[in-house]
């Protein structure tokens, strides 16, 4: 077995430590329930955040037992490092900037630009950095996997995750018409969320960012780092009060979700699978009102 380089091992063990420490510290400090978002008045148990993701990951590992590695080889490591660095900086600096704006008392401004700026930050800007001259980019996204198993194998994990997250015994209560009294507002908001979160976040964090991190550091360091950056994305909008509590909550909630969708993408290389999981989390509860 080829030994991982030092940066990859640091990311692997550091990432694992964060994902173990966050829920452990939440439990140790009596925070066994968390708010899925800052504007939510419904609490979600910590187990309700972790168990669906972990159950889904077990199914991903087992179906099929043996799957080919579908990550292309990087022939130009220097270009790969530049691309990965640019994407990591986008994923880190944009949420940090919004968090600082929110901390300065401009929470309304952050809410107003949160979804509308995503296509620019997570699609247009990355595509500018990923432009290549000469040989084609081996990590260019494909939307139609060629092999049938790539479509069929993810189904059990996505269904089990969706059921546990939305209808399972630990799932939060479904939203009601009192939560969304204006059907037009609900329809517009759900549509905007579908494209800017369910689709666009998976395109950027899994399809663009994680793919290159995996090629650079290996599967699990890439998944862990991308999942942590995905959790970091929610820092400006998912505040829990104090900063330490917010950091622990976004790792336990969004971070573990990022591990699940990251493993979905890494094993099957079918972007529709993490998009379906994201839709189960964000949109299906609205359809069941």
Tab-separated table of C-alpha atoms in Angstrom, residues 29-275:
chain	number	residue	atom	x	y	z
A	29	UNK	CA	-21.628	20.525	27.116
A	30	UNK	CA	-25.289	19.492	27.143
A	31	UNK	CA	-26.091	20.519	23.575
A	32	UNK	CA	-27.766	17.303	22.439
A	33	UNK	CA	-30.161	19.254	20.218
A	34	UNK	CA	-29.248	21.842	17.613
A	35	UNK	CA	-31.106	24.198	15.323
A	36	UNK	CA	-30.764	23.235	11.642
A	37	UNK	CA	-30.476	26.944	10.831
A	38	UNK	CA	-30.382	30.278	12.619
A	39	UNK	CA	-33.974	31.156	11.670
A	40	UNK	CA	-35.435	27.784	12.663
A	41	UNK	CA	-37.496	27.398	15.814
A	42	UNK	CA	-37.472	23.587	15.576
A	43	UNK	CA	-34.656	21.677	17.222
A	44	UNK	CA	-33.031	18.583	15.759
A	45	UNK	CA	-31.426	15.991	17.981
A	46	UNK	CA	-27.736	15.405	17.476
A	47	UNK	CA	-28.496	11.754	16.778
A	48	UNK	CA	-30.976	12.874	14.133
A	49	UNK	CA	-28.162	14.702	12.372
A	50	UNK	CA	-25.562	11.928	12.611
A	51	UNK	CA	-27.433	8.638	12.192
A	52	UNK	CA	-28.881	9.254	8.683
A	53	UNK	CA	-25.459	10.244	7.358
A	54	UNK	CA	-23.658	7.310	8.997
A	55	UNK	CA	-26.311	4.798	7.898
A	56	UNK	CA	-26.097	6.098	4.350
A	57	UNK	CA	-22.310	5.813	4.373
A	58	UNK	CA	-22.499	2.175	5.475
A	59	UNK	CA	-24.782	1.416	2.531
A	60	UNK	CA	-22.464	3.251	0.151
A	61	UNK	CA	-19.571	1.108	1.373
A	62	UNK	CA	-21.522	-2.109	0.962
A	63	UNK	CA	-23.268	-1.518	-2.384
A	64	UNK	CA	-21.402	-2.761	-4.302
A	65	UNK	CA	-18.764	-4.461	-2.177
A	66	UNK	CA	-16.154	-3.777	-4.831
A	67	UNK	CA	-16.325	-0.726	-7.083
A	68	UNK	CA	-13.715	0.577	-9.514
A	69	UNK	CA	-11.923	3.815	-8.709
A	70	UNK	CA	-13.400	6.289	-11.172
A	71	UNK	CA	-11.070	9.215	-10.494
A	72	UNK	CA	-8.939	10.089	-13.538
A	73	UNK	CA	-5.190	10.481	-13.178
A	74	UNK	CA	-3.772	13.983	-12.942
A	75	UNK	CA	-1.097	14.384	-15.589
A	76	UNK	CA	-0.344	17.991	-14.658
A	77	UNK	CA	0.110	18.148	-10.886
A	78	UNK	CA	1.096	21.816	-10.907
A	79	UNK	CA	-2.141	22.808	-12.636
A	80	UNK	CA	-4.102	20.560	-10.280
A	81	UNK	CA	-2.563	22.261	-7.231
A	82	UNK	CA	-3.369	25.715	-8.610
A	83	UNK	CA	-6.971	24.733	-9.333
A	84	UNK	CA	-7.460	23.123	-5.918
A	85	UNK	CA	-5.915	26.108	-4.133
A	86	UNK	CA	-8.180	28.556	-5.966
A	87	UNK	CA	-11.293	26.527	-5.129
A	88	UNK	CA	-10.305	26.138	-1.471
A	89	UNK	CA	-9.789	29.894	-1.193
A	90	UNK	CA	-13.240	30.549	-2.679
A	91	UNK	CA	-14.823	28.039	-0.285
A	92	UNK	CA	-13.062	29.561	2.731
A	93	UNK	CA	-12.997	33.304	2.063
A	94	UNK	CA	-16.584	33.888	0.891
A	95	UNK	CA	-18.274	32.509	4.039
A	96	UNK	CA	-15.684	34.300	6.173
A	97	UNK	CA	-16.473	37.614	4.468
A	98	UNK	CA	-20.218	37.125	4.978
A	99	UNK	CA	-19.674	36.137	8.601
A	100	UNK	CA	-17.718	39.334	9.246
A	101	UNK	CA	-20.443	41.391	7.554
A	102	UNK	CA	-23.077	39.670	9.696
A	103	UNK	CA	-21.007	40.171	12.859
A	104	UNK	CA	-20.891	43.891	12.032
A	105	UNK	CA	-24.675	44.019	12.350
A	106	UNK	CA	-25.618	43.537	8.693
A	107	UNK	CA	-27.487	40.238	9.004
A	108	UNK	CA	-30.233	41.467	6.666
A	109	UNK	CA	-27.678	42.179	3.943
A	110	UNK	CA	-26.256	38.675	4.278
A	111	UNK	CA	-29.745	37.155	3.985
A	112	UNK	CA	-30.475	39.260	0.905
A	113	UNK	CA	-27.334	38.324	-1.021
A	114	UNK	CA	-26.867	34.773	0.301
A	115	UNK	CA	-28.660	32.881	-2.464
A	116	UNK	CA	-28.399	35.472	-5.230
A	117	UNK	CA	-24.597	35.659	-5.073
A	118	UNK	CA	-24.064	31.888	-5.112
A	119	UNK	CA	-24.097	31.464	-8.924
A	120	UNK	CA	-21.384	34.096	-9.234
A	121	UNK	CA	-19.233	32.801	-6.373
A	122	UNK	CA	-19.662	29.056	-6.818
A	123	UNK	CA	-20.092	28.746	-10.586
A	124	UNK	CA	-18.867	31.714	-12.625
A	125	UNK	CA	-15.760	32.425	-10.542
A	126	UNK	CA	-14.653	28.763	-10.315
A	127	UNK	CA	-15.140	28.258	-14.053
A	128	UNK	CA	-12.815	31.191	-14.688
A	129	UNK	CA	-10.130	29.564	-12.539
A	130	UNK	CA	-10.679	26.127	-14.092
A	131	UNK	CA	-10.290	27.245	-17.693
A	132	UNK	CA	-7.555	25.253	-19.387
A	133	UNK	CA	-5.510	25.778	-22.486
A	134	UNK	CA	-4.156	22.940	-24.543
A	135	UNK	CA	-5.126	19.472	-23.337
A	136	UNK	CA	-8.656	18.971	-21.938
A	137	UNK	CA	-9.231	19.027	-18.190
A	138	UNK	CA	-9.427	15.393	-16.958
A	139	UNK	CA	-11.714	16.471	-14.091
A	140	UNK	CA	-14.365	18.100	-16.230
A	141	UNK	CA	-17.825	17.233	-14.894
A	142	UNK	CA	-20.021	14.749	-16.722
A	143	UNK	CA	-23.757	14.623	-16.089
A	144	UNK	CA	-24.504	11.192	-17.584
A	145	UNK	CA	-22.508	8.313	-16.107
A	146	UNK	CA	-22.115	5.570	-18.667
A	147	UNK	CA	-22.467	2.475	-16.501
A	148	UNK	CA	-25.801	1.243	-15.129
A	149	UNK	CA	-24.377	0.427	-11.689
A	150	UNK	CA	-23.497	4.094	-11.189
A	151	UNK	CA	-27.227	4.874	-11.402
A	152	UNK	CA	-28.583	1.886	-9.466
A	153	UNK	CA	-26.068	1.424	-6.640
A	154	UNK	CA	-26.637	4.833	-4.957
A	155	UNK	CA	-30.414	4.365	-4.687
A	156	UNK	CA	-30.510	2.427	-1.361
A	157	UNK	CA	-28.222	4.902	0.415
A	158	UNK	CA	-30.152	7.938	-0.831
A	159	UNK	CA	-33.537	6.410	0.054
A	160	UNK	CA	-32.477	5.342	3.547
A	161	UNK	CA	-30.847	8.702	4.214
A	162	UNK	CA	-33.940	10.517	2.962
A	163	UNK	CA	-36.339	8.440	5.041
A	164	UNK	CA	-34.295	8.769	8.235
A	165	UNK	CA	-33.822	12.515	7.709
A	166	UNK	CA	-37.424	13.365	6.836
A	167	UNK	CA	-39.744	10.676	8.227
A	168	UNK	CA	-37.639	8.617	10.631
A	169	UNK	CA	-38.116	8.500	14.416
A	170	UNK	CA	-35.375	11.098	14.974
A	171	UNK	CA	-36.465	13.440	12.173
A	172	UNK	CA	-37.673	16.941	13.085
A	173	UNK	CA	-41.381	17.759	12.657
A	174	UNK	CA	-42.436	18.471	9.094
A	175	UNK	CA	-43.117	22.116	8.266
A	176	UNK	CA	-46.722	23.280	8.291
A	177	UNK	CA	-48.716	25.914	6.444
A	178	UNK	CA	-48.240	28.153	9.481
A	179	UNK	CA	-44.495	28.118	8.832
A	180	UNK	CA	-45.028	29.172	5.202
A	181	UNK	CA	-48.383	30.979	4.977
A	182	UNK	CA	-47.650	32.521	1.559
A	183	UNK	CA	-47.669	29.800	-1.153
A	184	UNK	CA	-46.017	32.094	-3.708
A	185	UNK	CA	-43.161	32.845	-1.316
A	186	UNK	CA	-42.852	29.113	-0.616
A	187	UNK	CA	-42.738	28.193	-4.312
A	188	UNK	CA	-40.169	30.855	-5.170
A	189	UNK	CA	-38.040	30.029	-2.135
A	190	UNK	CA	-38.136	26.281	-2.779
A	191	UNK	CA	-37.198	26.745	-6.435
A	192	UNK	CA	-34.348	29.098	-5.581
A	193	UNK	CA	-33.102	26.707	-2.904
A	194	UNK	CA	-33.205	23.776	-5.315
A	195	UNK	CA	-30.955	25.444	-7.855
A	196	UNK	CA	-28.629	27.401	-5.559
A	197	UNK	CA	-28.257	24.778	-2.807
A	198	UNK	CA	-29.315	21.310	-3.942
A	199	UNK	CA	-27.648	21.596	-7.348
A	200	UNK	CA	-25.068	24.367	-7.208
A	201	UNK	CA	-23.530	23.444	-3.854
A	202	UNK	CA	-23.078	19.852	-5.022
A	203	UNK	CA	-21.570	20.978	-8.325
A	204	UNK	CA	-19.025	23.157	-6.531
A	205	UNK	CA	-18.223	21.285	-3.317
A	206	UNK	CA	-18.363	17.749	-4.679
A	207	UNK	CA	-17.952	17.975	-8.453
A	208	UNK	CA	-15.322	20.722	-8.631
A	209	UNK	CA	-13.616	20.974	-5.235
A	210	UNK	CA	-13.674	17.469	-3.775
A	211	UNK	CA	-12.688	15.821	-7.046
A	212	UNK	CA	-9.469	17.824	-7.197
A	213	UNK	CA	-8.754	17.390	-3.499
A	214	UNK	CA	-9.106	13.623	-3.922
A	215	UNK	CA	-6.734	13.683	-6.886
A	216	UNK	CA	-4.259	15.724	-4.848
A	217	UNK	CA	-4.450	14.029	-1.435
A	218	UNK	CA	-6.434	10.793	-1.802
A	219	UNK	CA	-10.061	9.792	-1.317
A	220	UNK	CA	-10.653	10.318	2.398
A	221	UNK	CA	-8.485	13.394	2.898
A	222	UNK	CA	-10.348	14.930	-0.056
A	223	UNK	CA	-13.768	13.990	1.306
A	224	UNK	CA	-12.956	15.230	4.809
A	225	UNK	CA	-11.532	18.568	3.690
A	226	UNK	CA	-14.407	19.224	1.267
A	227	UNK	CA	-16.952	18.322	3.973
A	228	UNK	CA	-15.337	20.723	6.447
A	229	UNK	CA	-15.363	23.517	3.878
A	230	UNK	CA	-19.010	22.701	3.138
A	231	UNK	CA	-19.774	23.016	6.849
A	232	UNK	CA	-17.838	26.313	6.908
A	233	UNK	CA	-20.143	27.621	4.157
A	234	UNK	CA	-22.975	27.698	6.701
A	235	UNK	CA	-21.127	29.773	9.297
A	236	UNK	CA	-22.801	33.108	8.327
A	237	UNK	CA	-26.367	31.769	8.296
A	238	UNK	CA	-26.518	28.973	10.874
A	239	UNK	CA	-25.463	30.755	14.037
A	240	UNK	CA	-26.275	29.062	17.333
A	241	UNK	CA	-25.306	31.937	19.625
A	242	UNK	CA	-21.649	31.626	20.553
A	243	UNK	CA	-18.997	30.983	17.903
A	244	UNK	CA	-17.726	27.692	19.433
A	245	UNK	CA	-21.270	26.316	19.566
A	246	UNK	CA	-21.899	27.417	15.983
A	247	UNK	CA	-18.710	25.723	14.767
A	248	UNK	CA	-19.594	22.495	16.558
A	249	UNK	CA	-23.145	22.556	15.217
A	250	UNK	CA	-22.222	23.130	11.575
A	251	UNK	CA	-19.684	20.290	11.721
A	252	UNK	CA	-22.224	17.940	13.320
A	253	UNK	CA	-25.077	18.904	10.995
A	254	UNK	CA	-23.760	20.154	7.650
A	255	UNK	CA	-20.336	18.535	8.033
A	256	UNK	CA	-21.650	14.995	8.457
A	257	UNK	CA	-24.072	15.607	5.612
A	258	UNK	CA	-21.038	16.632	3.540
A	259	UNK	CA	-19.282	13.379	4.470
A	260	UNK	CA	-22.293	11.404	3.247
A	261	UNK	CA	-22.708	13.258	-0.037
A	262	UNK	CA	-18.941	13.341	-0.518
A	263	UNK	CA	-18.720	9.562	-0.202
A	264	UNK	CA	-21.691	9.231	-2.573
A	265	UNK	CA	-19.812	11.270	-5.155
A	266	UNK	CA	-16.465	9.570	-4.585
A	267	UNK	CA	-17.756	6.012	-4.907
A	268	UNK	CA	-20.252	6.389	-7.753
A	269	UNK	CA	-19.198	9.573	-9.639
A	270	UNK	CA	-22.836	10.298	-10.378
A	271	UNK	CA	-23.563	13.897	-9.393
A	272	UNK	CA	-27.303	13.250	-9.422
A	273	UNK	CA	-26.915	11.065	-6.302
A	274	UNK	CA	-25.704	13.846	-3.953
A	275	UNK	CA	-28.152	16.247	-5.609
